[in-house]
Every structure is written in C-alpha cells, then in structure tokens.
Amino acid sequence: AQSVTQLGSHVSVSEGALVLLRCNYSSSVPPYLFWYVQYPNQGLQLLLKYTSAATLVKGINGFEAEFKKSETSFHLTKPSAHMSDAAEYFCAVSGTSGNTGKLIFGQGTTLQVKP
Amino acid sequence: GAVVSQHPSWVICKSGTSVKIECRSLDFQATTMFWYRQFPKQSLMLMATSNEGSKATYEQGVEKDKFLINHASLTLSTLTVTSAHPEDSSFYICSARAGRGHKAFFGQGTRLTVV
C-alpha cells in the first residue's frame, strides 16, 4: 500500500521568501513521486516528478524537490516566492508496483504569498 | 504537451436528474483514464480507473451504479452521475495516461452543483 502525507495544510510566506512544502510518503515498492499545483476551479498542473533518476528534480516555475529515501520525503522548494505561486499544491505517489499511472494524493497544502 | 479536455467545466442540475461529464484526450490515445473527485478544501480521491473497451474498476466505497463510467474509445471517457443528490456536489477531475509512462495529464475539472 502507498500513502502520502503533506505536513501543514496551510503555509504562508512573504513574497521573495523561501517556499518549503513538505511531503512524506509510504511505499512498499520504489515510488514514483509527483508535485502538482492547482489554481482555483482548475485542473492539476504537473510541477515535477521523480522517477528514480536524479534525486534532485527541477520543475517548472523555479520549483524543485529532493527525493530522500532515508527520510521517505519529497519536499518541494522554491528559493523566492512570487505572488503568482499562491495556489494549492498536491504531492502524489504512483500507486502499485505496476506502471498504471494511478496516483495517490496527499491532502494538499495551500500556499499563501503575502506582499 | 498532451491535452486533456473535460466538458462541461461547470454544471448545475436538479436533484434526481443525471449528469454526464466528458473527458477527451485531444492529441494522444489514452488507453487508461482516471476519474477523481475533490470535495472543497480536500484532496483528490480516485473514484475509478477506466480502460478502453472494458469495464471500469471502482475504488472501494464508490457506487458503480451511481457513477457510470464508459470508455468507448481511445480518446473519450464519460462519467455519468445518476440520480444526483446535493451530496454529489463536488469537483470532478479526469486524467489520462499516455502510453506506458507514469505521466498523467489532467483535465481542467468539472464543478457539479446539485440543487
């Protein structure tokens, strides 16, 4: 079985400050991990994904995440927050050992960016 | 990148009626499509996995007779909410898997309100 836990349902940062969104996973098989962003009333946009290649993954809009097996973590970071980064962020793990594309999502973290 | 189109983007219906939501892959063949449901301020929950030409696989707790899924072609899957009730009001999102990779492309979602 696989699961994802996002620590902190709400994160608030000032514009220009570091963004850190936490994600821990549980998986009985090597995981594929994803970060998605969702703007109000819209679908999900893939920010980045880890697929067992490099542990430091760079994504769009200046985001990156580091896979740490020892900590079972896949935290999302961005050096300097922009107002446009305010959104809902979801961490997800690919379910089952097969290549099904089925995703298990965390509960989401709302990122607020203050001017 | 691959495009998944969901229609309608929002719908209001009367209690007891049925609503059909379409999910189309516009520029690729999707052998598998996934249907998710998102309650306000909550994460996405997988409802069912739909494979072209076969019956959908529903997640535990999802009523298959209430949420009818049809995946008649490689570019179209439909979700029909039958005899809708106010508690079915939610945001429904589909995703489509292109090929054997883990990349899942999401539709923009459908906001269903049952009055």
mmCIF file with all atom_site columns, N, CA, C and O in Angstrom, chain A residues 50-92:
data_model
loop_
_atom_site.group_PDB
_atom_site.id
_atom_site.type_symbol
_atom_site.label_atom_id
_atom_site.label_alt_id
_atom_site.label_comp_id
_atom_site.label_asym_id
_atom_site.label_entity_id
_atom_site.label_seq_id
_atom_site.pdbx_PDB_ins_code
_atom_site.Cartn_x
_atom_site.Cartn_y
_atom_site.Cartn_z
_atom_site.occupancy
_atom_site.B_iso_or_equiv
_atom_site.pdbx_formal_charge
_atom_site.auth_seq_id
_atom_site.auth_comp_id
_atom_site.auth_asym_id
_atom_site.auth_atom_id
_atom_site.pdbx_PDB_model_num
ATOM 1   N N  . TYR A 1 50 ? 9.546  12.635 -9.809  1.00 0.00 ? 50 TYR A N  1
ATOM 2   C CA . TYR A 1 50 ? 10.713 11.810 -9.539  1.00 0.00 ? 50 TYR A CA 1
ATOM 3   C C  . TYR A 1 50 ? 10.428 10.411 -10.047 1.00 0.00 ? 50 TYR A C  1
ATOM 4   O O  . TYR A 1 50 ? 9.430  9.795  -9.676  1.00 0.00 ? 50 TYR A O  1
ATOM 5   N N  . THR A 1 51 ? 11.350 9.927  -10.897 1.00 0.00 ? 51 THR A N  1
ATOM 6   C CA . THR A 1 51 ? 11.148 8.594  -11.469 1.00 0.00 ? 51 THR A CA 1
ATOM 7   C C  . THR A 1 51 ? 12.397 7.749  -11.357 1.00 0.00 ? 51 THR A C  1
ATOM 8   O O  . THR A 1 51 ? 12.756 7.020  -12.281 1.00 0.00 ? 51 THR A O  1
ATOM 9   N N  . SER A 1 52 ? 13.067 7.844  -10.246 1.00 0.00 ? 52 SER A N  1
ATOM 10  C CA . SER A 1 52 ? 14.233 7.030  -9.885  1.00 0.00 ? 52 SER A CA 1
ATOM 11  C C  . SER A 1 52 ? 15.512 7.412  -10.614 1.00 0.00 ? 52 SER A C  1
ATOM 12  O O  . SER A 1 52 ? 16.468 6.661  -10.596 1.00 0.00 ? 52 SER A O  1
ATOM 13  N N  . ALA A 1 53 ? 15.529 8.548  -11.232 1.00 0.00 ? 53 ALA A N  1
ATOM 14  C CA . ALA A 1 53 ? 16.773 9.046  -11.840 1.00 0.00 ? 53 ALA A CA 1
ATOM 15  C C  . ALA A 1 53 ? 17.467 9.940  -10.800 1.00 0.00 ? 53 ALA A C  1
ATOM 16  O O  . ALA A 1 53 ? 17.737 9.506  -9.712  1.00 0.00 ? 53 ALA A O  1
ATOM 17  N N  . ALA A 1 54 ? 17.724 11.169 -11.126 1.00 0.00 ? 54 ALA A N  1
ATOM 18  C CA . ALA A 1 54 ? 18.378 12.082 -10.189 1.00 0.00 ? 54 ALA A CA 1
ATOM 19  C C  . ALA A 1 54 ? 17.485 12.342 -8.992  1.00 0.00 ? 54 ALA A C  1
ATOM 20  O O  . ALA A 1 54 ? 16.268 12.487 -9.124  1.00 0.00 ? 54 ALA A O  1
ATOM 21  N N  . THR A 1 55 ? 18.077 12.420 -7.812  1.00 0.00 ? 55 THR A N  1
ATOM 22  C CA . THR A 1 55 ? 17.284 12.631 -6.602  1.00 0.00 ? 55 THR A CA 1
ATOM 23  C C  . THR A 1 55 ? 16.820 14.077 -6.461  1.00 0.00 ? 55 THR A C  1
ATOM 24  O O  . THR A 1 55 ? 15.822 14.339 -5.795  1.00 0.00 ? 55 THR A O  1
ATOM 25  N N  . LEU A 1 56 ? 17.553 15.002 -7.070  1.00 0.00 ? 56 LEU A N  1
ATOM 26  C CA . LEU A 1 56 ? 17.127 16.398 -7.069  1.00 0.00 ? 56 LEU A CA 1
ATOM 27  C C  . LEU A 1 56 ? 16.437 16.663 -8.399  1.00 0.00 ? 56 LEU A C  1
ATOM 28  O O  . LEU A 1 56 ? 17.044 16.574 -9.456  1.00 0.00 ? 56 LEU A O  1
ATOM 29  N N  . VAL A 1 57 ? 15.185 16.989 -8.310  1.00 0.00 ? 57 VAL A N  1
ATOM 30  C CA . VAL A 1 57 ? 14.370 17.153 -9.509  1.00 0.00 ? 57 VAL A CA 1
ATOM 31  C C  . VAL A 1 57 ? 14.006 18.620 -9.675  1.00 0.00 ? 57 VAL A C  1
ATOM 32  O O  . VAL A 1 57 ? 13.511 19.249 -8.735  1.00 0.00 ? 57 VAL A O  1
ATOM 33  N N  . LYS A 1 58 ? 14.250 19.129 -10.837 1.00 0.00 ? 58 LYS A N  1
ATOM 34  C CA . LYS A 1 58 ? 13.881 20.517 -11.130 1.00 0.00 ? 58 LYS A CA 1
ATOM 35  C C  . LYS A 1 58 ? 12.607 20.537 -11.965 1.00 0.00 ? 58 LYS A C  1
ATOM 36  O O  . LYS A 1 58 ? 12.446 19.727 -12.888 1.00 0.00 ? 58 LYS A O  1
ATOM 37  N N  . GLY A 1 59 ? 11.722 21.448 -11.605 1.00 0.00 ? 59 GLY A N  1
ATOM 38  C CA . GLY A 1 59 ? 10.458 21.533 -12.307 1.00 0.00 ? 59 GLY A CA 1
ATOM 39  C C  . GLY A 1 59 ? 10.230 22.893 -12.929 1.00 0.00 ? 59 GLY A C  1
ATOM 40  O O  . GLY A 1 59 ? 11.158 23.667 -13.113 1.00 0.00 ? 59 GLY A O  1
ATOM 41  N N  . ILE A 1 60 ? 8.983  23.144 -13.210 1.00 0.00 ? 60 ILE A N  1
ATOM 42  C CA . ILE A 1 60 ? 8.632  24.424 -13.837 1.00 0.00 ? 60 ILE A CA 1
ATOM 43  C C  . ILE A 1 60 ? 8.491  25.520 -12.793 1.00 0.00 ? 60 ILE A C  1
ATOM 44  O O  . ILE A 1 60 ? 8.386  25.233 -11.595 1.00 0.00 ? 60 ILE A O  1
ATOM 45  N N  . ASN A 1 61 ? 8.510  26.750 -13.249 1.00 0.00 ? 61 ASN A N  1
ATOM 46  C CA . ASN A 1 61 ? 8.294  27.922 -12.400 1.00 0.00 ? 61 ASN A CA 1
ATOM 47  C C  . ASN A 1 61 ? 9.297  28.040 -11.250 1.00 0.00 ? 61 ASN A C  1
ATOM 48  O O  . ASN A 1 61 ? 8.985  28.654 -10.218 1.00 0.00 ? 61 ASN A O  1
ATOM 49  N N  . GLY A 1 62 ? 10.474 27.473 -11.413 1.00 0.00 ? 62 GLY A N  1
ATOM 50  C CA . GLY A 1 62 ? 11.520 27.616 -10.407 1.00 0.00 ? 62 GLY A CA 1
ATOM 51  C C  . GLY A 1 62 ? 11.418 26.655 -9.230  1.00 0.00 ? 62 GLY A C  1
ATOM 52  O O  . GLY A 1 62 ? 12.188 26.756 -8.274  1.00 0.00 ? 62 GLY A O  1
ATOM 53  N N  . PHE A 1 63 ? 10.497 25.735 -9.272  1.00 0.00 ? 63 PHE A N  1
ATOM 54  C CA . PHE A 1 63 ? 10.352 24.765 -8.192  1.00 0.00 ? 63 PHE A CA 1
ATOM 55  C C  . PHE A 1 63 ? 11.311 23.586 -8.359  1.00 0.00 ? 63 PHE A C  1
ATOM 56  O O  . PHE A 1 63 ? 11.662 23.222 -9.478  1.00 0.00 ? 63 PHE A O  1
ATOM 57  N N  . GLU A 1 64 ? 11.694 23.024 -7.254  1.00 0.00 ? 64 GLU A N  1
ATOM 58  C CA . GLU A 1 64 ? 12.471 21.790 -7.274  1.00 0.00 ? 64 GLU A CA 1
ATOM 59  C C  . GLU A 1 64 ? 12.125 20.970 -6.040  1.00 0.00 ? 64 GLU A C  1
ATOM 60  O O  . GLU A 1 64 ? 11.549 21.476 -5.071  1.00 0.00 ? 64 GLU A O  1
ATOM 61  N N  . ALA A 1 65 ? 12.458 19.695 -6.107  1.00 0.00 ? 65 ALA A N  1
ATOM 62  C CA . ALA A 1 65 ? 12.189 18.795 -4.986  1.00 0.00 ? 65 ALA A CA 1
ATOM 63  C C  . ALA A 1 65 ? 13.309 17.781 -4.895  1.00 0.00 ? 65 ALA A C  1
ATOM 64  O O  . ALA A 1 65 ? 13.896 17.392 -5.910  1.00 0.00 ? 65 ALA A O  1
ATOM 65  N N  . GLU A 1 66 ? 13.583 17.358 -3.681  1.00 0.00 ? 66 GLU A N  1
ATOM 66  C CA . GLU A 1 66 ? 14.645 16.379 -3.472  1.00 0.00 ? 66 GLU A CA 1
ATOM 67  C C  . GLU A 1 66 ? 14.076 15.105 -2.875  1.00 0.00 ? 66 GLU A C  1
ATOM 68  O O  . GLU A 1 66 ? 13.391 15.140 -1.843  1.00 0.00 ? 66 GLU A O  1
ATOM 69  N N  . PHE A 1 67 ? 14.366 14.012 -3.509  1.00 0.00 ? 67 PHE A N  1
ATOM 70  C CA . PHE A 1 67 ? 13.946 12.706 -3.019  1.00 0.00 ? 67 PHE A CA 1
ATOM 71  C C  . PHE A 1 67 ? 14.971 12.216 -2.004  1.00 0.00 ? 67 PHE A C  1
ATOM 72  O O  . PHE A 1 67 ? 16.155 12.093 -2.315  1.00 0.00 ? 67 PHE A O  1
ATOM 73  N N  . LYS A 1 68 ? 14.509 11.950 -0.788  1.00 0.00 ? 68 LYS A N  1
ATOM 74  C CA . LYS A 1 68 ? 15.379 11.426 0.261   1.00 0.00 ? 68 LYS A CA 1
ATOM 75  C C  . LYS A 1 68 ? 14.783 10.120 0.760   1.00 0.00 ? 68 LYS A C  1
ATOM 76  O O  . LYS A 1 68 ? 13.834 10.108 1.559   1.00 0.00 ? 68 LYS A O  1
ATOM 77  N N  . LYS A 1 69 ? 15.390 9.049  0.309   1.00 0.00 ? 69 LYS A N  1
ATOM 78  C CA . LYS A 1 69 ? 14.858 7.733  0.655   1.00 0.00 ? 69 LYS A CA 1
ATOM 79  C C  . LYS A 1 69 ? 14.926 7.484  2.150   1.00 0.00 ? 69 LYS A C  1
ATOM 80  O O  . LYS A 1 69 ? 14.012 6.924  2.746   1.00 0.00 ? 69 LYS A O  1
ATOM 81  N N  . SER A 1 70 ? 16.043 7.894  2.766   1.00 0.00 ? 70 SER A N  1
ATOM 82  C CA . SER A 1 70 ? 16.229 7.627  4.197   1.00 0.00 ? 70 SER A CA 1
ATOM 83  C C  . SER A 1 70 ? 15.177 8.324  5.046   1.00 0.00 ? 70 SER A C  1
ATOM 84  O O  . SER A 1 70 ? 14.839 7.865  6.137   1.00 0.00 ? 70 SER A O  1
ATOM 85  N N  . GLU A 1 71 ? 14.681 9.437  4.545   1.00 0.00 ? 71 GLU A N  1
ATOM 86  C CA . GLU A 1 71 ? 13.674 10.195 5.277   1.00 0.00 ? 71 GLU A CA 1
ATOM 87  C C  . GLU A 1 71 ? 12.272 9.986  4.696   1.00 0.00 ? 71 GLU A C  1
ATOM 88  O O  . GLU A 1 71 ? 11.319 10.586 5.202   1.00 0.00 ? 71 GLU A O  1
ATOM 89  N N  . THR A 1 72 ? 12.171 9.192  3.667   1.00 0.00 ? 72 THR A N  1
ATOM 90  C CA . THR A 1 72 ? 10.914 8.991  2.923   1.00 0.00 ? 72 THR A CA 1
ATOM 91  C C  . THR A 1 72 ? 10.225 10.321 2.666   1.00 0.00 ? 72 THR A C  1
ATOM 92  O O  . THR A 1 72 ? 9.028  10.507 2.922   1.00 0.00 ? 72 THR A O  1
ATOM 93  N N  . SER A 1 73 ? 11.013 11.266 2.162   1.00 0.00 ? 73 SER A N  1
ATOM 94  C CA . SER A 1 73 ? 10.477 12.605 1.930   1.00 0.00 ? 73 SER A CA 1
ATOM 95  C C  . SER A 1 73 ? 10.694 13.054 0.496   1.00 0.00 ? 73 SER A C  1
ATOM 96  O O  . SER A 1 73 ? 11.578 12.561 -0.214  1.00 0.00 ? 73 SER A O  1
ATOM 97  N N  . PHE A 1 74 ? 9.871  13.997 0.097   1.00 0.00 ? 74 PHE A N  1
ATOM 98  C CA . PHE A 1 74 ? 9.962  14.580 -1.244  1.00 0.00 ? 74 PHE A CA 1
ATOM 99  C C  . PHE A 1 74 ? 9.452  16.013 -1.124  1.00 0.00 ? 74 PHE A C  1
ATOM 100 O O  . PHE A 1 74 ? 8.427  16.377 -1.686  1.00 0.00 ? 74 PHE A O  1
ATOM 101 N N  . HIS A 1 75 ? 10.185 16.821 -0.396  1.00 0.00 ? 75 HIS A N  1
ATOM 102 C CA . HIS A 1 75 ? 9.758  18.190 -0.120  1.00 0.00 ? 75 HIS A CA 1
ATOM 103 C C  . HIS A 1 75 ? 9.953  19.098 -1.337  1.00 0.00 ? 75 HIS A C  1
ATOM 104 O O  . HIS A 1 75 ? 10.946 18.986 -2.064  1.00 0.00 ? 75 HIS A O  1
ATOM 105 N N  . LEU A 1 76 ? 9.032  20.016 -1.505  1.00 0.00 ? 76 LEU A N  1
ATOM 106 C CA . LEU A 1 76 ? 9.048  20.950 -2.627  1.00 0.00 ? 76 LEU A CA 1
ATOM 107 C C  . LEU A 1 76 ? 9.594  22.299 -2.162  1.00 0.00 ? 76 LEU A C  1
ATOM 108 O O  . LEU A 1 76 ? 9.178  22.797 -1.105  1.00 0.00 ? 76 LEU A O  1
ATOM 109 N N  . THR A 1 77 ? 10.499 22.875 -2.923  1.00 0.00 ? 77 THR A N  1
ATOM 110 C CA . THR A 1 77 ? 11.073 24.163 -2.541  1.00 0.00 ? 77 THR A CA 1
ATOM 111 C C  . THR A 1 77 ? 11.139 25.111 -3.720  1.00 0.00 ? 77 THR A C  1
ATOM 112 O O  . THR A 1 77 ? 11.136 24.701 -4.880  1.00 0.00 ? 77 THR A O  1
ATOM 113 N N  . LYS A 1 78 ? 11.189 26.389 -3.362  1.00 0.00 ? 78 LYS A N  1
ATOM 114 C CA . LYS A 1 78 ? 11.434 27.439 -4.343  1.00 0.00 ? 78 LYS A CA 1
ATOM 115 C C  . LYS A 1 78 ? 12.160 28.560 -3.609  1.00 0.00 ? 78 LYS A C  1
ATOM 116 O O  . LYS A 1 78 ? 11.724 28.968 -2.543  1.00 0.00 ? 78 LYS A O  1
ATOM 117 N N  . PRO A 1 79 ? 13.274 29.024 -4.147  1.00 0.00 ? 79 PRO A N  1
ATOM 118 C CA . PRO A 1 79 ? 14.099 29.989 -3.403  1.00 0.00 ? 79 PRO A CA 1
ATOM 119 C C  . PRO A 1 79 ? 13.383 31.303 -3.092  1.00 0.00 ? 79 PRO A C  1
ATOM 120 O O  . PRO A 1 79 ? 13.571 31.879 -2.027  1.00 0.00 ? 79 PRO A O  1
ATOM 121 N N  . SER A 1 80 ? 12.557 31.751 -4.026  1.00 0.00 ? 80 SER A N  1
ATOM 122 C CA . SER A 1 80 ? 11.948 33.066 -3.860  1.00 0.00 ? 80 SER A CA 1
ATOM 123 C C  . SER A 1 80 ? 10.494 33.032 -4.328  1.00 0.00 ? 80 SER A C  1
ATOM 124 O O  . SER A 1 80 ? 10.226 32.835 -5.503  1.00 0.00 ? 80 SER A O  1
ATOM 125 N N  . ALA A 1 81 ? 9.590  33.237 -3.406  1.00 0.00 ? 81 ALA A N  1
ATOM 126 C CA . ALA A 1 81 ? 8.164  33.139 -3.734  1.00 0.00 ? 81 ALA A CA 1
ATOM 127 C C  . ALA A 1 81 ? 7.676  34.345 -4.526  1.00 0.00 ? 81 ALA A C  1
ATOM 128 O O  . ALA A 1 81 ? 8.080  35.490 -4.276  1.00 0.00 ? 81 ALA A O  1
ATOM 129 N N  . HIS A 1 82 ? 6.785  34.060 -5.476  1.00 0.00 ? 82 HIS A N  1
ATOM 130 C CA . HIS A 1 82 ? 6.106  35.104 -6.222  1.00 0.00 ? 82 HIS A CA 1
ATOM 131 C C  . HIS A 1 82 ? 4.633  35.082 -5.847  1.00 0.00 ? 82 HIS A C  1
ATOM 132 O O  . HIS A 1 82 ? 4.095  34.051 -5.426  1.00 0.00 ? 82 HIS A O  1
ATOM 133 N N  . MET A 1 83 ? 3.992  36.205 -6.023  1.00 0.00 ? 83 MET A N  1
ATOM 134 C CA . MET A 1 83 ? 2.548  36.282 -5.729  1.00 0.00 ? 83 MET A CA 1
ATOM 135 C C  . MET A 1 83 ? 1.779  35.248 -6.541  1.00 0.00 ? 83 MET A C  1
ATOM 136 O O  . MET A 1 83 ? 0.804  34.665 -6.067  1.00 0.00 ? 83 MET A O  1
ATOM 137 N N  . SER A 1 84 ? 2.246  34.997 -7.751  1.00 0.00 ? 84 SER A N  1
ATOM 138 C CA . SER A 1 84 ? 1.551  34.059 -8.633  1.00 0.00 ? 84 SER A CA 1
ATOM 139 C C  . SER A 1 84 ? 1.690  32.604 -8.183  1.00 0.00 ? 84 SER A C  1
ATOM 140 O O  . SER A 1 84 ? 1.046  31.712 -8.743  1.00 0.00 ? 84 SER A O  1
ATOM 141 N N  . ASP A 1 85 ? 2.533  32.359 -7.184  1.00 0.00 ? 85 ASP A N  1
ATOM 142 C CA . ASP A 1 85 ? 2.689  30.988 -6.674  1.00 0.00 ? 85 ASP A CA 1
ATOM 143 C C  . ASP A 1 85 ? 1.561  30.597 -5.721  1.00 0.00 ? 85 ASP A C  1
ATOM 144 O O  . ASP A 1 85 ? 1.450  29.423 -5.340  1.00 0.00 ? 85 ASP A O  1
ATOM 145 N N  . ALA A 1 86 ? 0.770  31.552 -5.318  1.00 0.00 ? 86 ALA A N  1
ATOM 146 C CA . ALA A 1 86 ? -0.336 31.247 -4.398  1.00 0.00 ? 86 ALA A CA 1
ATOM 147 C C  . ALA A 1 86 ? -1.304 30.283 -5.064  1.00 0.00 ? 86 ALA A C  1
ATOM 148 O O  . ALA A 1 86 ? -1.890 30.585 -6.108  1.00 0.00 ? 86 ALA A O  1
ATOM 149 N N  . ALA A 1 87 ? -1.454 29.118 -4.444  1.00 0.00 ? 87 ALA A N  1
ATOM 150 C CA . ALA A 1 87 ? -2.281 28.051 -5.035  1.00 0.00 ? 87 ALA A CA 1
ATOM 151 C C  . ALA A 1 87 ? -2.321 26.889 -4.068  1.00 0.00 ? 87 ALA A C  1
ATOM 152 O O  . ALA A 1 87 ? -1.784 26.953 -2.966  1.00 0.00 ? 87 ALA A O  1
ATOM 153 N N  . GLU A 1 88 ? -2.954 25.821 -4.506  1.00 0.00 ? 88 GLU A N  1
ATOM 154 C CA . GLU A 1 88 ? -2.992 24.567 -3.752  1.00 0.00 ? 88 GLU A CA 1
ATOM 155 C C  . GLU A 1 88 ? -1.973 23.624 -4.364  1.00 0.00 ? 88 GLU A C  1
ATOM 156 O O  . GLU A 1 88 ? -1.902 23.488 -5.591  1.00 0.00 ? 88 GLU A O  1
ATOM 157 N N  . TYR A 1 89 ? -1.204 22.970 -3.519  1.00 0.00 ? 89 TYR A N  1
ATOM 158 C CA . TYR A 1 89 ? -0.160 22.076 -4.003  1.00 0.00 ? 89 TYR A CA 1
ATOM 159 C C  . TYR A 1 89 ? -0.418 20.667 -3.473  1.00 0.00 ? 89 TYR A C  1
ATOM 160 O O  . TYR A 1 89 ? -0.695 20.474 -2.291  1.00 0.00 ? 89 TYR A O  1
ATOM 161 N N  . PHE A 1 90 ? -0.290 19.720 -4.375  1.00 0.00 ? 90 PHE A N  1
ATOM 162 C CA . PHE A 1 90 ? -0.526 18.328 -4.010  1.00 0.00 ? 90 PHE A CA 1
ATOM 163 C C  . PHE A 1 90 ? 0.700  17.489 -4.325  1.00 0.00 ? 90 PHE A C  1
ATOM 164 O O  . PHE A 1 90 ? 1.262  17.565 -5.416  1.00 0.00 ? 90 PHE A O  1
ATOM 165 N N  . CYS A 1 91 ? 1.078  16.685 -3.354  1.00 0.00 ? 91 CYS A N  1
ATOM 166 C CA . CYS A 1 91 ? 2.099  15.677 -3.552  1.00 0.00 ? 91 CYS A CA 1
ATOM 167 C C  . CYS A 1 91 ? 1.381  14.369 -3.854  1.00 0.00 ? 91 CYS A C  1
ATOM 168 O O  . CYS A 1 91 ? 0.306  14.100 -3.295  1.00 0.00 ? 91 CYS A O  1
ATOM 169 N N  . ALA A 1 92 ? 1.943  13.570 -4.728  1.00 0.00 ? 92 ALA A N  1
ATOM 170 C CA . ALA A 1 92 ? 1.286  12.313 -5.087  1.00 0.00 ? 92 ALA A CA 1
ATOM 171 C C  . ALA A 1 92 ? 2.331  11.226 -5.323  1.00 0.00 ? 92 ALA A C  1
ATOM 172 O O  . ALA A 1 92 ? 3.461  11.508 -5.712  1.00 0.00 ? 92 ALA A O  1
#
